[in-house]
Amino acid sequence: TLLNTVSAFLPSVSQTEGGNKGSQTKEHFAFNHAHFSGVHDHQHENMITVSEDGFVQSPRFPQNYPRDVVLVWRLIAANENMQIQMTFDERFGLEEPENGLCKFDFVEIEDLSDGTIIGRWCGTKAVPGMQISKANQVRIRFRSDEYLASKPGFCLYYSLLEPDHFESSTVLPPSSLSLDTLNDAVSGFDTLEELIKYLDPERWQLDLEDLYKPTWQMLGKAFMYGRKSKVDLNLLKEEVKLYSCTPRNLSVSLREELKRTDTLYWPGCLLVKRCGGNCACCSLSCLDCQCVPVKVSKKYYEVLQLRYRSPGRRLHKSLADVALEHHEECNCVCKGKTGG
């Protein structure tokens, strides 16, 4: 299906003198412009009826987006009984957060069924996870302030989702889920901020701040060891990914890979990306998860090829292109199934 490309209106780029004004100036800008033009005013939002796959993106993606921009899209499923599934392009990068909060440049999704913010994202450390609306409408906001613009920005792909395929864990409040179901829901979040928002969307910012306030139980430890910074749980999560089901470098023998018994190659081995790591955190309901490729490509290498003709004759030497399979994306699936 052809993607329904959305053309976004590009506001004028504000040119400020002096470049980066510093974090103090930026904080002043963020907190004293709480009603940043257009962020809460949806009069100029782009209305999109979702009947097929499509996407919205920051202007100039994947290059530097303009400064001082506010764009709002409203996605409405053509069938009111369907949800909207949204997936971010892996090329994601907005201005970094301040103290873990996206104050300056960000993209956020609001669920219009109850007015809650599904998530707000910025930075470059992690690609936001897949999001699913509760009903048939969502509002997407993109904002950049008048200071630092980054690249590549964001691209958000959307598609329709049948209600039967909708995960019950995203419909019911966390407090009503069983422990096993809640564990599956919690493990699916990529960042601490997303998890806290899911658990209590009304007061997630207060909850996030309360996590790092010293209580009487930990005052003694903090005093003794001089705790100077909060633990980076997002970093711990990212480190797990390095050893989980991901593409990684692997050396392969060209003769074995190409199944050529009459030919020699130099170099005889090359590096490729192949799926590796375990699926210990697999959330699927099966006893045995395995790591499989879900996106595969071919890459060509020029190597020296030595072909054997017959005993006593010289080897035929030539440069040859060889195609090797690379795994670009991997996923954990139940054993016996293959990736798509």
Tab-separated table of C-alpha atoms in Angstrom:
chain	number	residue	atom	x	y	z
A	1	THR	CA	0.000	0.000	0.000
A	2	LEU	CA	1.306	3.398	-0.953
A	3	LEU	CA	2.076	5.531	2.067
A	4	ASN	CA	-0.157	8.530	2.545
A	5	THR	CA	2.506	11.213	2.803
A	6	VAL	CA	1.474	14.147	4.922
A	7	SER	CA	2.680	17.564	3.840
A	8	ALA	CA	3.302	19.672	6.913
A	9	PHE	CA	3.138	23.452	6.905
A	10	LEU	CA	6.614	24.854	7.576
A	11	PRO	CA	6.543	28.004	9.727
A	12	SER	CA	9.250	30.576	9.389
A	13	VAL	CA	12.479	29.805	11.230
A	14	SER	CA	13.278	32.317	13.953
A	15	GLN	CA	16.912	33.469	13.828
A	16	THR	CA	18.282	34.366	17.259
A	17	GLU	CA	21.526	36.146	17.877
A	18	GLY	CA	24.203	34.673	20.060
A	19	GLY	CA	23.467	30.964	19.339
A	20	ASN	CA	23.061	28.848	22.479
A	21	LYS	CA	21.973	31.058	25.361
A	22	GLY	CA	22.716	28.443	28.012
A	23	SER	CA	20.571	26.153	30.099
A	24	GLN	CA	19.421	28.891	32.477
A	25	THR	CA	18.014	30.968	29.615
A	26	LYS	CA	16.374	27.885	28.112
A	27	GLU	CA	14.728	26.937	31.390
A	28	HIS	CA	13.429	30.491	31.689
A	29	PHE	CA	12.018	30.185	28.178
A	30	ALA	CA	10.408	26.803	28.866
A	31	PHE	CA	8.682	27.680	32.127
A	32	ASN	CA	7.631	31.215	31.236
A	33	HIS	CA	6.115	30.148	27.915
A	34	ALA	CA	3.906	27.357	29.193
A	35	HIS	CA	1.304	28.291	26.584
A	36	PHE	CA	3.752	28.083	23.667
A	37	SER	CA	1.772	29.210	20.646
A	38	GLY	CA	-0.191	26.337	19.188
A	39	VAL	CA	0.710	23.620	21.704
A	40	HIS	CA	-2.629	23.853	23.466
A	41	ASP	CA	-4.477	25.634	20.665
A	42	HIS	CA	-5.685	23.052	18.152
A	43	GLN	CA	-7.326	25.530	15.791
A	44	HIS	CA	-4.695	24.912	13.098
A	45	GLU	CA	-4.255	21.164	13.493
A	46	ASN	CA	-4.012	19.002	10.386
A	47	MET	CA	-6.958	16.578	10.231
A	48	ILE	CA	-6.061	13.163	8.782
A	49	THR	CA	-8.609	10.432	8.181
A	50	VAL	CA	-6.783	7.136	8.573
A	51	SER	CA	-8.014	4.573	6.064
A	52	GLU	CA	-4.614	3.166	5.074
A	53	ASP	CA	-1.016	3.194	6.255
A	54	GLY	CA	0.715	6.579	6.355
A	55	PHE	CA	3.056	8.754	8.341
A	56	VAL	CA	3.689	12.201	9.775
A	57	GLN	CA	7.138	13.621	10.318
A	58	SER	CA	9.122	16.623	11.422
A	59	PRO	CA	9.935	19.087	8.607
A	60	ARG	CA	13.054	18.162	6.592
A	61	PHE	CA	13.297	14.692	8.160
A	62	PRO	CA	15.886	13.174	8.400
A	63	GLN	CA	17.762	16.490	8.344
A	64	ASN	CA	17.764	19.323	10.911
A	65	TYR	CA	14.211	20.393	11.639
A	66	PRO	CA	13.427	24.156	11.812
A	67	ARG	CA	13.539	26.056	15.067
A	68	ASP	CA	10.509	27.710	16.684
A	69	VAL	CA	7.925	25.348	15.157
A	70	VAL	CA	4.659	23.906	16.464
A	71	LEU	CA	2.812	21.347	14.356
A	72	VAL	CA	-0.325	19.443	15.345
A	73	TRP	CA	-1.906	16.465	13.586
A	74	ARG	CA	-5.195	14.823	14.484
A	75	LEU	CA	-5.529	11.212	13.317
A	76	ILE	CA	-9.059	9.847	13.030
A	77	ALA	CA	-9.639	6.202	12.114
A	78	ALA	CA	-12.134	5.932	9.259
A	79	ASN	CA	-13.833	3.125	11.194
A	80	GLU	CA	-14.755	4.351	14.663
A	81	ASN	CA	-14.411	0.809	16.053
A	82	MET	CA	-10.722	0.581	15.180
A	83	GLN	CA	-7.609	1.709	17.030
A	84	ILE	CA	-4.544	3.403	15.589
A	85	GLN	CA	-1.128	1.791	15.885
A	86	MET	CA	1.895	4.121	15.740
A	87	THR	CA	5.551	3.151	15.267
A	88	PHE	CA	8.532	5.508	15.234
A	89	ASP	CA	11.186	5.318	12.547
A	90	GLU	CA	14.454	4.018	14.041
A	91	ARG	CA	16.098	7.278	12.965
A	92	PHE	CA	14.910	9.352	15.914
A	93	GLY	CA	16.624	12.363	17.435
A	94	LEU	CA	15.370	15.524	19.105
A	95	GLU	CA	17.062	17.912	21.512
A	96	GLU	CA	18.188	16.166	24.718
A	97	PRO	CA	15.958	16.294	27.836
A	98	GLU	CA	16.740	18.422	30.864
A	99	ASN	CA	16.844	16.455	34.131
A	100	GLY	CA	15.021	13.599	32.421
A	101	LEU	CA	12.132	15.807	31.207
A	102	CYS	CA	11.386	16.882	27.619
A	103	LYS	CA	11.049	20.632	28.184
A	104	PHE	CA	12.242	22.133	24.915
A	105	ASP	CA	11.926	20.113	21.688
A	106	PHE	CA	9.594	17.113	21.783
A	107	VAL	CA	6.917	15.057	20.071
A	108	GLU	CA	3.957	13.838	22.086
A	109	ILE	CA	0.812	11.797	21.510
A	110	GLU	CA	-2.500	12.548	23.199
A	111	ASP	CA	-5.298	9.979	23.334
A	112	LEU	CA	-8.483	11.890	22.577
A	113	SER	CA	-10.749	9.273	24.161
A	114	ASP	CA	-9.889	10.600	27.622
A	115	GLY	CA	-7.415	13.440	27.002
A	116	THR	CA	-4.435	11.623	28.527
A	117	ILE	CA	-0.923	12.030	27.156
A	118	ILE	CA	0.251	8.621	25.929
A	119	GLY	CA	3.836	9.817	25.849
A	120	ARG	CA	6.239	12.691	25.251
A	121	TRP	CA	9.652	11.964	23.738
A	122	CYS	CA	12.916	13.721	22.971
A	123	GLY	CA	16.658	13.027	23.006
A	124	THR	CA	18.719	10.581	20.964
A	125	LYS	CA	19.418	7.646	23.300
A	126	ALA	CA	16.397	5.460	22.536
A	127	VAL	CA	13.734	5.096	19.861
A	128	PRO	CA	10.240	5.321	21.415
A	129	GLY	CA	8.325	2.062	21.486
A	130	MET	CA	5.158	1.213	19.579
A	131	GLN	CA	2.027	3.080	20.732
A	132	ILE	CA	-1.638	2.075	20.378
A	133	SER	CA	-4.610	4.372	20.853
A	134	LYS	CA	-7.423	3.472	23.233
A	135	ALA	CA	-10.073	4.537	20.727
A	136	ASN	CA	-10.132	5.850	17.151
A	137	GLN	CA	-8.546	9.310	17.573
A	138	VAL	CA	-5.186	10.677	18.650
A	139	ARG	CA	-3.496	14.061	18.510
A	140	ILE	CA	0.224	14.312	17.690
A	141	ARG	CA	2.158	17.460	18.601
A	142	PHE	CA	5.645	18.403	17.513
A	143	ARG	CA	7.358	21.413	19.041
A	144	SER	CA	10.800	22.941	18.667
A	145	ASP	CA	11.884	26.023	20.588
A	146	GLU	CA	13.939	28.916	19.257
A	147	TYR	CA	17.337	27.553	20.225
A	148	LEU	CA	19.026	24.247	19.357
A	149	ALA	CA	17.668	22.249	16.419
A	150	SER	CA	18.781	18.647	15.997
A	151	LYS	CA	18.586	15.925	13.406
A	152	PRO	CA	17.120	13.681	12.179
A	153	GLY	CA	13.883	14.678	13.956
A	154	PHE	CA	11.166	12.026	13.855
A	155	CYS	CA	8.930	10.072	11.505
A	156	LEU	CA	5.855	8.348	12.935
A	157	TYR	CA	4.183	5.601	10.896
A	158	TYR	CA	0.521	4.858	11.572
A	159	SER	CA	-1.844	2.047	10.629
A	160	LEU	CA	-5.253	0.720	11.628
A	161	LEU	CA	-5.612	-2.038	14.191
A	162	GLU	CA	-8.541	-4.401	14.601
A	163	PRO	CA	-10.021	-4.335	18.132
A	164	ASP	CA	-9.494	-8.113	18.481
A	165	HIS	CA	-5.753	-7.586	18.098
A	166	PHE	CA	-5.634	-4.897	20.755
A	167	GLU	CA	-3.677	-5.863	23.846
A	168	SER	CA	-5.875	-5.950	26.935
A	169	SER	CA	-2.973	-4.706	29.049
A	170	THR	CA	-3.100	-1.322	27.295
A	171	VAL	CA	-6.893	-0.946	27.774
A	172	LEU	CA	-7.240	-1.823	31.429
A	173	PRO	CA	-5.655	0.302	34.148
A	174	PRO	CA	-2.521	-1.261	35.689
A	175	SER	CA	-4.214	-1.779	39.058
A	176	SER	CA	-6.771	-4.170	37.505
A	177	LEU	CA	-4.233	-6.461	35.809
A	178	SER	CA	-2.902	-9.739	37.153
A	179	LEU	CA	0.722	-9.765	38.222
A	180	ASP	CA	1.839	-11.776	35.164
A	181	THR	CA	-0.054	-9.518	32.742
A	182	LEU	CA	1.267	-6.406	34.450
A	183	ASN	CA	4.803	-7.808	34.243
A	184	ASP	CA	4.428	-8.223	30.468
A	185	ALA	CA	3.121	-4.648	30.146
A	186	VAL	CA	5.872	-3.157	32.322
A	187	SER	CA	8.671	-5.002	30.496
A	188	GLY	CA	7.512	-3.554	27.170
A	189	PHE	CA	8.489	0.035	28.010
A	190	ASP	CA	11.829	1.362	26.771
A	191	THR	CA	12.316	4.216	29.238
A	192	LEU	CA	11.529	4.906	32.882
A	193	GLU	CA	9.543	8.004	31.863
A	194	GLU	CA	7.213	5.964	29.620
A	195	LEU	CA	6.651	3.412	32.379
A	196	ILE	CA	5.811	6.038	35.014
A	197	LYS	CA	3.375	7.717	32.593
A	198	TYR	CA	1.660	4.392	31.984
A	199	LEU	CA	1.297	3.633	35.690
A	200	ASP	CA	-0.210	7.034	36.522
A	201	PRO	CA	-0.621	9.435	33.587
A	202	GLU	CA	-2.182	12.159	35.739
A	203	ARG	CA	0.780	12.648	38.098
A	204	TRP	CA	3.698	10.935	36.371
A	205	GLN	CA	6.010	13.949	36.662
A	206	LEU	CA	5.479	14.157	40.428
A	207	ASP	CA	6.020	10.409	40.755
A	208	LEU	CA	9.256	10.682	38.772
A	209	GLU	CA	10.547	13.411	41.074
A	210	ASP	CA	9.477	11.495	44.199
A	211	LEU	CA	11.568	8.492	43.128
A	212	TYR	CA	14.767	10.421	43.796
A	213	LYS	CA	13.780	12.257	46.958
A	214	PRO	CA	15.676	10.799	49.934
A	215	THR	CA	13.487	9.068	52.504
A	216	TRP	CA	14.383	8.443	56.139
A	217	GLN	CA	15.279	4.815	55.265
A	218	MET	CA	18.060	5.912	52.882
A	219	LEU	CA	19.332	9.069	54.562
A	220	GLY	CA	22.030	7.145	56.393
A	221	LYS	CA	23.347	5.509	53.201
A	222	ALA	CA	23.233	8.782	51.295
A	223	PHE	CA	25.137	10.497	54.082
A	224	MET	CA	27.764	7.769	54.343
A	225	TYR	CA	28.440	7.287	50.642
A	226	GLY	CA	27.700	10.758	49.356
A	227	ARG	CA	25.174	9.915	46.674
A	228	LYS	CA	25.640	12.702	44.111
A	229	SER	CA	23.469	11.631	41.169
A	230	LYS	CA	20.391	9.562	40.530
A	231	VAL	CA	20.700	6.085	39.086
A	232	ASP	CA	20.129	5.945	35.308
A	233	LEU	CA	17.584	3.144	34.936
A	234	ASN	CA	17.256	3.875	31.210
A	235	LEU	CA	20.970	3.124	30.805
A	236	LEU	CA	20.539	-0.217	32.581
A	237	LYS	CA	17.710	-1.028	30.189
A	238	GLU	CA	19.854	-0.116	27.175
A	239	GLU	CA	22.722	-2.297	28.416
A	240	VAL	CA	20.399	-5.304	28.488
A	241	LYS	CA	19.585	-4.751	24.817
A	242	LEU	CA	23.269	-5.145	23.921
A	243	TYR	CA	23.137	-8.773	25.036
A	244	SER	CA	19.596	-9.569	23.968
A	245	CYS	CA	18.249	-10.421	20.524
A	246	THR	CA	20.043	-7.899	18.280
A	247	PRO	CA	22.106	-7.850	15.056
A	248	ARG	CA	25.801	-8.232	15.835
A	249	ASN	CA	29.074	-8.768	14.000
A	250	LEU	CA	29.832	-12.335	13.004
A	251	SER	CA	32.624	-13.704	10.809
A	252	VAL	CA	31.572	-16.187	8.115
A	253	SER	CA	33.570	-18.402	5.763
A	254	LEU	CA	32.852	-17.475	2.160
A	255	ARG	CA	33.252	-21.051	0.958
A	256	GLU	CA	30.744	-22.314	3.500
A	257	GLU	CA	28.391	-19.380	3.074
A	258	LEU	CA	28.354	-19.597	-0.742
A	259	LYS	CA	28.609	-23.422	-0.823
A	260	ARG	CA	31.446	-23.354	-3.362
A	261	THR	CA	33.731	-26.377	-3.179
A	262	ASP	CA	35.751	-25.580	-6.321
A	263	THR	CA	36.636	-21.986	-5.442
A	264	LEU	CA	38.902	-20.226	-2.992
A	265	TYR	CA	38.431	-16.630	-1.800
A	266	TRP	CA	40.711	-14.027	-0.336
A	267	PRO	CA	39.958	-12.853	2.212
A	268	GLY	CA	38.354	-16.156	3.074
A	269	CYS	CA	36.176	-14.735	5.871
A	270	LEU	CA	34.134	-11.536	6.080
A	271	LEU	CA	32.141	-9.789	8.798
A	272	VAL	CA	28.350	-9.733	8.534
A	273	LYS	CA	25.489	-8.745	10.807
A	274	ARG	CA	23.563	-11.724	12.117
A	275	CYS	CA	20.968	-12.058	14.874
A	276	GLY	CA	22.441	-13.103	18.180
A	277	GLY	CA	21.884	-12.965	21.916
A	278	ASN	CA	19.195	-14.556	24.027
A	279	CYS	CA	15.464	-14.026	24.542
A	280	ALA	CA	15.390	-14.185	28.341
A	281	CYS	CA	13.008	-11.213	28.487
A	282	CYS	CA	10.684	-12.549	25.801
A	283	SER	CA	7.122	-11.537	26.734
A	284	LEU	CA	5.387	-13.982	24.381
A	285	SER	CA	3.189	-16.697	25.863
A	286	CYS	CA	5.321	-19.644	24.812
A	287	LEU	CA	7.797	-21.871	26.597
A	288	ASP	CA	10.659	-21.423	24.135
A	289	CYS	CA	11.508	-18.123	22.454
A	290	GLN	CA	14.140	-17.872	19.732
A	291	CYS	CA	15.920	-14.920	18.139
A	292	VAL	CA	15.167	-14.619	14.405
A	293	PRO	CA	15.715	-11.954	11.716
A	294	VAL	CA	12.706	-9.830	10.768
A	295	LYS	CA	14.520	-7.564	8.283
A	296	VAL	CA	17.175	-8.970	5.949
A	297	SER	CA	19.262	-7.317	3.237
A	298	LYS	CA	22.099	-8.326	0.912
A	299	LYS	CA	25.428	-6.560	0.753
A	300	TYR	CA	28.023	-7.039	-1.974
A	301	TYR	CA	31.777	-7.361	-1.461
A	302	GLU	CA	34.528	-7.451	-4.066
A	303	VAL	CA	37.048	-10.196	-3.226
A	304	LEU	CA	39.748	-12.186	-4.962
A	305	GLN	CA	38.351	-15.391	-6.432
A	306	LEU	CA	40.614	-18.374	-7.193
A	307	ARG	CA	38.896	-21.069	-9.262
A	308	TYR	CA	40.322	-24.569	-9.396
A	309	ARG	CA	40.171	-26.121	-12.872
A	310	SER	CA	42.071	-29.411	-12.768
A	311	PRO	CA	45.292	-30.837	-11.309
A	312	GLY	CA	48.410	-29.273	-12.826
A	313	ARG	CA	46.635	-26.226	-14.268
A	314	ARG	CA	47.017	-22.736	-12.900
A	315	LEU	CA	44.289	-21.277	-10.720
A	316	HIS	CA	42.059	-18.769	-12.510
A	317	LYS	CA	42.332	-15.464	-10.665
A	318	SER	CA	39.668	-12.764	-10.846
A	319	LEU	CA	37.882	-10.165	-8.773
A	320	ALA	CA	34.330	-11.197	-8.040
A	321	ASP	CA	31.308	-9.703	-6.313
A	322	VAL	CA	29.875	-11.904	-3.592
A	323	ALA	CA	26.519	-11.261	-1.918
A	324	LEU	CA	26.149	-11.926	1.796
A	325	GLU	CA	22.983	-11.825	3.872
A	326	HIS	CA	22.820	-9.216	6.624
A	327	HIS	CA	20.270	-9.170	9.428
A	328	GLU	CA	19.181	-5.578	10.036
A	329	GLU	CA	16.464	-6.224	12.634
A	330	CYS	CA	15.849	-9.145	14.982
A	331	ASN	CA	12.989	-10.215	17.197
A	332	CYS	CA	12.082	-12.938	19.666
A	333	VAL	CA	9.383	-15.328	18.440
A	334	CYS	CA	7.996	-18.612	19.656
A	335	LYS	CA	10.084	-21.559	18.460
A	336	GLY	CA	8.778	-22.991	15.229
A	337	LYS	CA	7.636	-19.599	13.892
A	338	THR	CA	9.615	-17.352	11.564
A	339	GLY	CA	9.983	-13.603	11.523
A	340	GLY	CA	8.052	-11.455	9.089
